[in-house]
Short mmCIF file of C-alpha atoms in Angstrom, two decimals:
data_model
loop_
_atom_site.label_atom_id
_atom_site.label_comp_id
_atom_site.label_asym_id
_atom_site.label_seq_id
_atom_site.Cartn_x
_atom_site.Cartn_y
_atom_site.Cartn_z
CA MET E 1136 82.31 106.96 70.49
CA PRO E 1137 78.65 106.66 69.48
CA ASN E 1138 77.45 104.50 66.60
CA PHE E 1139 75.61 105.90 63.57
CA ALA E 1140 73.41 104.01 61.13
CA TYR E 1141 73.98 105.19 57.56
CA ARG E 1142 72.54 104.61 54.09
CA GLY E 1143 74.21 105.68 50.86
CA ARG E 1144 75.38 104.77 47.36
CA ASN E 1145 78.76 103.31 46.52
CA ALA E 1146 80.83 104.04 43.43
CA ALA E 1147 78.78 101.50 41.44
CA GLY E 1148 75.54 103.26 42.35
CA GLU E 1149 74.36 100.46 44.64
CA ILE E 1150 72.55 101.17 47.90
CA VAL E 1151 74.70 100.31 50.92
CA HIS E 1152 73.91 100.59 54.61
CA GLY E 1153 75.50 99.74 57.91
CA ILE E 1154 76.70 101.04 61.27
CA MET E 1155 79.86 103.07 61.83
CA GLU E 1156 81.50 104.65 64.85
CA GLY E 1157 82.23 108.37 64.84
CA ALA E 1158 82.38 111.45 67.03
CA THR E 1159 79.60 113.14 65.03
CA ALA E 1160 77.40 112.46 62.02
CA GLY E 1161 79.65 114.77 60.00
CA ALA E 1162 82.72 112.72 60.91
CA VAL E 1163 80.94 109.58 59.75
CA ALA E 1164 80.00 111.33 56.48
CA ASP E 1165 83.65 112.24 55.92
CA LEU E 1166 84.68 108.63 56.48
CA LEU E 1167 82.07 107.40 54.02
CA VAL E 1168 83.12 109.89 51.35
CA GLY E 1169 86.73 108.82 51.85
CA LYS E 1170 85.67 105.23 51.17
CA GLY E 1171 83.87 106.23 47.94
CA THR E 1172 80.34 106.10 49.38
CA THR E 1173 77.92 109.01 48.99
CA PRO E 1174 75.88 109.27 52.22
CA MET E 1175 72.11 109.63 51.86
CA GLU E 1176 71.07 109.28 55.50
CA ILE E 1177 73.04 109.24 58.76
CA LYS E 1178 71.39 108.95 62.17
CA PRO E 1179 72.32 107.67 65.63
CA THR E 1180 71.53 104.01 66.14
CA THR E 1181 68.77 103.02 68.53
CA ALA E 1182 69.56 101.09 71.69
CA ALA E 1183 68.02 97.98 70.16
CA LEU E 1184 70.25 98.15 67.09
CA GLU E 1185 73.36 98.75 69.14
CA ARG E 1186 72.47 95.88 71.44
CA ALA E 1187 71.82 93.53 68.54
CA ASP E 1188 75.03 94.61 66.82
CA ASN E 1189 77.19 94.29 69.93
CA ASP E 1190 75.66 91.00 71.04
CA LEU E 1191 76.00 89.31 67.65
CA GLY E 1192 79.18 87.53 68.59
CA MET E 1193 77.73 86.48 71.96
CA THR E 1194 74.60 85.02 70.36
CA ARG E 1195 76.63 82.98 67.90
CA SER E 1196 79.15 81.85 70.50
CA VAL E 1197 76.48 79.84 72.32
CA PHE E 1198 76.16 77.48 69.34
CA ARG E 1199 79.74 77.18 68.11
CA GLN E 1200 83.04 75.75 69.25
CA LYS E 1201 85.70 77.91 70.83
CA VAL E 1202 88.34 79.80 68.85
CA GLU E 1203 91.70 78.62 70.12
CA HIS E 1204 94.96 80.54 70.53
CA MET E 1205 96.43 78.62 67.59
CA ASP E 1206 93.64 79.85 65.30
CA VAL E 1207 94.50 83.49 65.99
CA LEU E 1208 98.19 82.66 65.61
CA LEU E 1209 97.67 81.11 62.18
CA PHE E 1210 95.33 83.92 61.14
CA SER E 1211 98.00 86.52 61.93
CA ARG E 1212 100.64 84.68 59.92
CA GLN E 1213 98.41 83.96 56.93
CA ILE E 1214 96.89 87.44 56.70
CA HIS E 1215 100.41 88.90 56.76
CA THR E 1216 101.48 86.67 53.88
CA LEU E 1217 98.41 87.51 51.80
CA LEU E 1218 98.62 91.27 52.41
CA ARG E 1219 102.34 91.32 51.62
CA ALA E 1220 101.55 89.54 48.34
CA GLY E 1221 99.14 92.36 47.45
CA VAL E 1222 95.90 90.40 47.94
CA PRO E 1223 92.97 92.73 48.83
CA ILE E 1224 91.79 92.42 52.40
CA MET E 1225 88.30 91.17 51.48
CA ARG E 1226 89.63 88.43 49.20
CA ALA E 1227 92.26 87.51 51.81
CA LEU E 1228 89.61 87.09 54.50
CA ALA E 1229 87.42 85.06 52.13
CA GLY E 1230 90.33 82.72 51.40
CA LEU E 1231 91.17 82.31 55.07
CA GLN E 1232 87.53 81.63 55.85
CA GLU E 1233 87.34 78.84 53.29
CA SER E 1234 90.63 77.25 54.38
CA SER E 1235 89.99 77.39 58.14
CA THR E 1236 89.39 74.02 59.77
CA ASN E 1237 87.70 75.57 62.82
CA SER E 1238 84.03 76.32 62.27
CA ALA E 1239 84.11 78.97 65.02
CA MET E 1240 86.93 80.80 63.28
CA ARG E 1241 85.05 80.62 59.98
CA GLU E 1242 82.05 82.29 61.60
CA VAL E 1243 84.27 85.01 63.06
CA LEU E 1244 85.86 85.71 59.66
CA GLN E 1245 82.43 85.74 58.01
CA ASP E 1246 81.23 88.33 60.53
CA VAL E 1247 84.40 90.40 60.00
CA ARG E 1248 83.81 90.38 56.24
CA GLU E 1249 80.19 91.45 56.68
CA SER E 1250 81.29 94.20 59.03
CA LEU E 1251 83.86 95.44 56.49
CA ASP E 1252 81.16 95.36 53.83
CA SER E 1253 79.01 97.63 55.98
CA GLY E 1254 81.77 100.25 56.09
CA ARG E 1255 83.62 99.47 59.28
CA GLU E 1256 87.40 99.44 59.54
CA LEU E 1257 89.24 96.18 60.14
CA SER E 1258 90.09 97.02 63.76
CA LEU E 1259 86.44 97.78 64.56
CA SER E 1260 85.33 94.63 62.78
CA LEU E 1261 87.73 92.51 64.83
CA ALA E 1262 86.63 94.33 67.99
CA ARG E 1263 83.19 92.71 67.63
CA HIS E 1264 84.86 89.55 68.98
CA PRO E 1265 86.64 90.58 72.22
CA LYS E 1266 86.98 86.97 73.36
CA VAL E 1267 89.02 86.17 70.25
CA PHE E 1268 91.14 89.30 69.78
CA SER E 1269 92.72 90.95 72.83
CA PRO E 1270 92.72 94.74 73.39
CA PHE E 1271 96.42 94.84 72.55
CA TYR E 1272 95.83 92.94 69.31
CA LEU E 1273 93.08 95.37 68.31
CA SER E 1274 95.19 98.36 69.24
CA MET E 1275 98.08 97.16 67.09
CA VAL E 1276 95.77 96.52 64.13
CA ARG E 1277 94.40 100.05 64.55
CA VAL E 1278 97.96 101.42 64.48
CA GLY E 1279 98.69 99.40 61.34
CA GLU E 1280 95.66 100.95 59.67
CA MET E 1281 96.73 104.46 60.59
CA THR E 1282 100.35 104.01 59.49
CA GLY E 1283 99.67 101.88 56.41
CA ARG E 1284 101.91 99.09 57.78
CA LEU E 1285 99.22 96.54 58.46
CA GLU E 1286 101.11 93.54 57.06
CA GLU E 1287 104.15 94.39 59.21
CA VAL E 1288 101.99 94.66 62.33
CA PHE E 1289 100.46 91.23 61.67
CA ILE E 1290 103.84 89.47 61.45
CA ARG E 1291 104.92 91.12 64.70
CA LEU E 1292 101.68 90.05 66.32
CA PHE E 1293 102.39 86.53 65.08
CA ASP E 1294 105.81 86.56 66.77
CA HIS E 1295 104.24 87.92 69.95
CA LEU E 1296 101.53 85.23 70.05
CA ALA E 1297 104.06 82.52 69.19
CA PHE E 1298 106.18 83.51 72.21
CA GLU E 1299 103.13 83.39 74.50
CA ARG E 1300 102.20 79.95 73.21
CA PHE E 1301 105.76 78.74 73.70
CA MET E 1302 105.69 79.82 77.34
CA GLN E 1303 102.34 78.11 77.92
CA ASP E 1304 103.58 74.85 76.38
CA GLN E 1305 106.80 74.94 78.39
CA VAL E 1306 104.93 75.51 81.66
CA LYS E 1307 102.54 72.63 80.94
CA SER E 1308 105.44 70.35 80.06
CA ALA E 1309 107.42 71.29 83.16
CA LEU E 1310 104.48 70.84 85.53
CA ARG E 1311 103.29 67.52 84.11
CA TYR E 1312 105.59 65.31 86.24
CA PRO E 1313 105.16 67.29 89.50
CA SER E 1314 101.39 67.24 89.03
CA PHE E 1315 101.38 63.45 88.75
CA VAL E 1316 103.53 63.16 91.89
CA VAL E 1317 101.31 65.51 93.91
CA ALA E 1318 98.18 63.70 92.73
CA ALA E 1319 99.70 60.33 93.70
CA MET E 1320 100.64 61.69 97.13
CA ALA E 1321 97.11 63.02 97.69
CA LEU E 1322 95.57 59.70 96.61
CA ALA E 1323 97.93 57.75 98.87
CA LEU E 1324 97.06 60.02 101.79
CA ILE E 1325 93.34 59.44 101.28
CA VAL E 1326 93.74 55.65 101.01
CA VAL E 1327 95.90 55.48 104.13
CA ASN E 1328 93.49 57.56 106.20
CA ILE E 1329 90.38 55.66 105.06
CA PHE E 1330 91.61 52.05 105.00
CA VAL E 1331 95.02 51.62 106.68
CA ILE E 1332 94.91 53.75 109.82
CA PRO E 1333 91.41 52.59 110.92
CA ALA E 1334 92.63 48.97 110.79
CA PHE E 1335 95.67 49.79 112.93
CA ALA E 1336 93.50 51.86 115.29
CA LYS E 1337 91.51 48.77 116.25
CA VAL E 1338 94.74 46.95 117.08
CA PHE E 1339 96.14 49.88 119.09
CA LYS E 1340 92.98 50.11 121.23
CA GLY E 1341 93.64 46.59 122.46
CA PHE E 1342 97.02 47.61 123.91
CA GLY E 1343 95.40 49.31 126.88
CA ALA E 1344 98.29 51.82 126.99
CA GLU E 1345 98.68 55.47 126.12
CA LEU E 1346 99.55 55.91 122.44
CA PRO E 1347 102.30 58.25 121.19
CA PHE E 1348 101.25 61.78 120.16
CA MET E 1349 101.92 61.13 116.47
CA THR E 1350 99.70 58.04 116.52
CA ARG E 1351 96.89 59.90 118.27
CA LEU E 1352 97.19 62.68 115.72
CA LEU E 1353 96.92 60.25 112.77
CA ILE E 1354 93.96 58.42 114.29
CA GLY E 1355 92.19 61.71 115.04
CA PHE E 1356 92.68 62.98 111.51
CA SER E 1357 91.53 59.63 110.09
CA ASP E 1358 88.38 59.70 112.25
CA PHE E 1359 87.69 63.25 111.12
CA MET E 1360 87.95 62.25 107.46
CA LEU E 1361 85.67 59.25 107.97
CA ASN E 1362 83.00 61.07 110.01
CA TRP E 1363 83.13 64.53 108.45
CA TRP E 1364 84.15 63.82 104.88
CA HIS E 1365 81.07 65.62 103.55
CA ALA E 1366 81.88 68.75 105.61
CA LEU E 1367 85.50 68.56 104.46
CA LEU E 1368 84.44 68.26 100.83
CA LEU E 1369 81.99 71.16 101.14
CA GLY E 1370 84.68 73.22 102.87
CA ILE E 1371 87.14 72.62 100.06
CA ILE E 1372 84.54 73.54 97.42
CA ALA E 1373 83.52 76.66 99.35
CA ALA E 1374 87.16 77.68 99.77
CA VAL E 1375 87.83 77.28 96.03
CA LEU E 1376 84.71 79.24 95.07
CA THR E 1377 85.48 81.98 97.58
CA PHE E 1378 89.06 82.24 96.36
CA ASN E 1379 87.97 82.45 92.72
CA ALA E 1380 85.37 85.11 93.56
CA TRP E 1381 87.96 87.11 95.51
CA ARG E 1382 90.52 86.77 92.73
CA LYS E 1383 88.05 88.22 90.21
CA THR E 1384 87.70 91.43 92.22
CA ARG E 1385 90.02 94.29 91.37
CA LYS E 1386 91.84 94.27 94.71
CA GLY E 1387 91.88 90.48 94.85
CA ARG E 1388 93.49 90.16 91.45
CA TYR E 1389 96.05 92.84 92.34
CA ASP E 1390 97.00 91.13 95.63
CA TRP E 1391 97.07 87.66 94.07
CA ASP E 1392 99.24 88.77 91.14
CA ARG E 1393 101.62 90.46 93.55
CA PHE E 1394 101.74 87.34 95.72
CA LYS E 1395 102.52 85.14 92.70
CA LEU E 1396 105.75 87.08 92.18
CA LYS E 1397 106.90 86.06 95.69
CA ILE E 1398 106.25 82.32 95.37
CA PRO E 1399 109.54 80.37 95.56
CA ILE E 1400 110.81 79.10 92.18
CA ALA E 1401 107.57 79.94 90.34
CA GLY E 1402 107.66 83.62 91.33
CA LYS E 1403 110.84 84.47 89.48
CA ILE E 1404 109.59 82.68 86.36
CA VAL E 1405 106.29 84.60 86.46
CA ARG E 1406 108.16 87.90 86.92
CA LYS E 1407 110.57 87.27 84.06
CA ALA E 1408 107.82 86.04 81.74
CA THR E 1409 105.67 89.08 82.54
CA LEU E 1410 108.54 91.49 81.97
CA ALA E 1411 109.44 89.69 78.73
CA ARG E 1412 105.85 90.18 77.58
CA PHE E 1413 106.04 93.84 78.62
CA ALA E 1414 109.29 94.50 76.76
CA ALA E 1415 108.19 92.64 73.62
CA SER E 1416 104.85 94.45 73.55
CA PHE E 1417 106.48 97.83 74.10
CA ALA E 1418 109.04 97.20 71.36
CA LEU E 1419 106.29 96.06 68.98
CA ALA E 1420 104.16 99.14 69.68
CA SER E 1421 107.11 101.51 69.44
CA ARG E 1422 108.36 100.07 66.16
CA SER E 1423 104.86 100.34 64.73
CA GLY E 1424 104.81 104.08 65.35
CA VAL E 1425 102.67 104.18 68.48
CA PRO E 1426 103.37 107.20 70.77
CA ILE E 1427 105.05 106.23 74.05
CA ILE E 1428 102.07 107.15 76.24
CA GLN E 1429 99.65 105.14 74.11
CA ALA E 1430 102.17 102.30 73.90
CA LEU E 1431 102.40 102.09 77.70
CA THR E 1432 98.60 102.12 77.90
CA ASN E 1433 98.37 99.24 75.45
CA VAL E 1434 101.17 97.31 77.14
CA ALA E 1435 99.44 97.59 80.54
CA GLU E 1436 96.56 95.58 79.05
CA THR E 1437 98.95 92.92 77.72
CA VAL E 1438 101.17 91.92 80.65
CA ASP E 1439 98.38 89.78 82.22
CA ASN E 1440 99.44 90.75 85.74
CA ALA E 1441 97.50 93.42 87.62
CA TYR E 1442 100.48 94.32 89.83
CA ILE E 1443 102.90 94.83 86.92
CA ALA E 1444 100.13 96.56 84.94
CA ASP E 1445 99.73 99.06 87.79
CA LYS E 1446 103.47 99.75 87.66
CA VAL E 1447 103.28 100.30 83.89
CA GLU E 1448 100.35 102.70 84.30
CA LYS E 1449 102.37 104.67 86.85
CA MET E 1450 105.21 104.79 84.32
CA ARG E 1451 102.74 106.21 81.78
CA ASP E 1452 101.58 108.83 84.28
CA GLY E 1453 105.20 109.80 84.91
CA VAL E 1454 105.89 110.17 81.19
CA GLU E 1455 102.78 112.33 80.87
CA ARG E 1456 104.24 114.61 83.55
CA GLY E 1457 107.39 114.96 81.51
CA GLU E 1458 109.61 112.43 83.24
CA SER E 1459 111.95 110.18 81.28
CA ILE E 1460 111.37 106.47 80.68
CA LEU E 1461 114.46 105.68 82.76
CA ARG E 1462 113.23 107.68 85.74
CA THR E 1463 109.80 106.07 85.68
CA SER E 1464 111.35 102.62 85.22
CA ILE E 1465 113.50 103.10 88.32
CA ALA E 1466 110.47 104.26 90.30
CA ALA E 1467 108.53 101.16 89.19
CA GLY E 1468 110.95 98.94 91.12
CA VAL E 1469 110.45 95.83 88.99
CA PHE E 1470 113.40 96.02 86.58
CA THR E 1471 116.91 94.68 87.15
CA PRO E 1472 119.94 97.03 86.96
CA VAL E 1473 120.95 95.52 83.60
CA VAL E 1474 117.54 96.31 82.12
CA LEU E 1475 117.62 99.85 83.51
CA GLN E 1476 121.01 100.36 81.92
CA MET E 1477 119.71 99.18 78.54
CA ILE E 1478 116.72 101.51 78.86
CA ALA E 1479 119.07 104.41 79.62
CA VAL E 1480 121.20 103.61 76.55
CA GLY E 1481 118.11 103.26 74.36
CA GLU E 1482 116.65 106.54 75.55
CA GLU E 1483 119.91 108.42 74.99
CA SER E 1484 120.51 106.93 71.54
CA GLY E 1485 116.91 107.20 70.36
CA ALA E 1486 116.76 103.43 69.80
CA LEU E 1487 114.52 102.55 72.74
CA ASP E 1488 112.54 100.04 70.66
CA ASP E 1489 115.73 98.12 69.83
CA MET E 1490 116.82 98.11 73.46
CA MET E 1491 113.40 96.89 74.59
CA LYS E 1492 113.62 94.12 72.02
CA GLU E 1493 116.97 93.18 73.53
CA VAL E 1494 115.37 93.17 76.98
CA ALA E 1495 112.57 90.94 75.69
CA ASP E 1496 115.05 88.52 74.13
CA MET E 1497 117.12 88.44 77.32
CA TYR E 1498 114.13 87.72 79.54
CA GLN E 1499 112.79 85.21 77.03
CA GLY E 1500 116.09 83.33 77.11
CA GLU E 1501 116.04 83.29 80.92
CA VAL E 1502 112.44 82.10 80.96
CA GLU E 1503 113.26 79.30 78.54
CA TYR E 1504 116.12 78.15 80.76
CA GLU E 1505 114.05 78.40 83.94
CA LEU E 1506 111.21 76.43 82.38
CA LYS E 1507 113.53 73.71 81.09
CA THR E 1508 114.99 73.27 84.58
CA LEU E 1509 111.69 73.76 86.43
CA ALA E 1510 111.11 70.05 86.93
CA GLN E 1511 114.63 69.65 88.31
CA GLN E 1512 114.06 72.56 90.72
CA ILE E 1513 110.74 71.17 91.95
CA GLU E 1514 111.95 67.57 92.29
CA PRO E 1515 113.91 68.08 95.57
CA ILE E 1516 110.85 69.77 97.14
CA LEU E 1517 108.66 66.84 96.10
CA ILE E 1518 111.14 64.29 97.45
CA ILE E 1519 111.39 66.11 100.80
CA SER E 1520 107.59 66.41 101.05
CA LEU E 1521 107.16 62.72 100.24
CA GLY E 1522 109.82 61.82 102.79
CA ILE E 1523 108.11 63.87 105.52
CA MET E 1524 104.75 62.25 104.78
CA VAL E 1525 106.26 58.75 104.90
CA LEU E 1526 108.13 59.60 108.12
CA ILE E 1527 104.94 60.82 109.84
CA LEU E 1528 103.04 57.71 108.79
CA ALA E 1529 105.87 55.43 109.82
CA LEU E 1530 106.27 57.05 113.24
CA GLY E 1531 102.53 57.10 113.85
CA ILE E 1532 102.01 53.46 112.92
CA PHE E 1533 105.20 51.73 114.00
CA LEU E 1534 106.01 53.52 117.29
CA PRO E 1535 103.17 51.72 119.16
CA LEU E 1536 104.28 48.42 117.65
CA TRP E 1537 107.84 49.17 118.73
CA ASP E 1538 106.69 49.93 122.28
CA LEU E 1539 104.64 46.72 122.32
CA GLY E 1540 107.67 44.78 121.17
CA LYS E 1541 109.83 46.20 123.97
CA VAL E 1542 107.19 45.36 126.58
CA THR E 1543 106.98 41.79 125.27
CA MET E 1544 110.75 41.37 125.40
CA LYS E 1545 110.87 42.52 129.03
CA LYS E 1546 108.30 39.91 129.97
#
């Protein structure tokens, strides 16, 4: 919707001005009258004003620290508590701004307060900071404004963000040990190829005999690393940059997100975590009074997986054609039979939001278990990989020495 610059008088007779979104100037006038402001002038904003207004957060972000996930999490919890206690929204935001320990978050809250002062709604004020508040977050706040259940929406958003943070922490904890092992293996491989194998290569050349294939392979790879290390380094950097550029394209992200679901061990965790996020988001939207079609649209922006998001959008299209949630869920091909049965029961009983909450809890429990045992599942793979690397090095280095020993014994 277009933006309109307005000027008017509030209930105290003071001149107020600002920018507000609306379908027409008349719609903006109706919104102002509903807020107790008598409009004096309403006109479409110029491109310069819109650009300055929309780029405000970007300009400030250059000179401030980043707003972390925990800041949004605490904001959701605290604003819920203050609104439930009957504190006006402006005073609640002022209190949160003063108590925030993150200067970036204080600037965001200050801008939100100024935006509210100019006549914008809370959802539109938060939308000025898309890097801080996700589309799903903004959509849920907008629903809370329309239904008058804003404090309830904030506590549900808090639970949703807390679950996402829990998954992130669990993944980091589970991957810490395997990451150290892989890094140690890579470092050992570099040291062996740069210092150890070249020393043995000089000894092997004095044998005057044909070396085993494994030894020739190790020496060749070591020579390549020593002579072409710059090309190898540039190749790795180019490959990483190319992969990142490809992954940022629409098709690349879709293919990569689909591939992630097929990776051994990690794939099933990603799938369950994504579906848990889907079910929790859908239950949250449904309980907040969002229509099913709009809820599926919002959820598609939340799952953080382009492949699953495409399936959710196809579910939305099916519902728009008049199909049932169960039918579209079966066609999606990403849900287990148990989940489909719960969806069928929820649709028949009219308690789909409760059933989706059960699905979210079930997947969340499975994700928690998988993450707790992730290190144990990866450990055998690391041990086998380490064993193969040691075996290759041992065969490549000690086979020539073994052959030399046998020749010496025969003499």
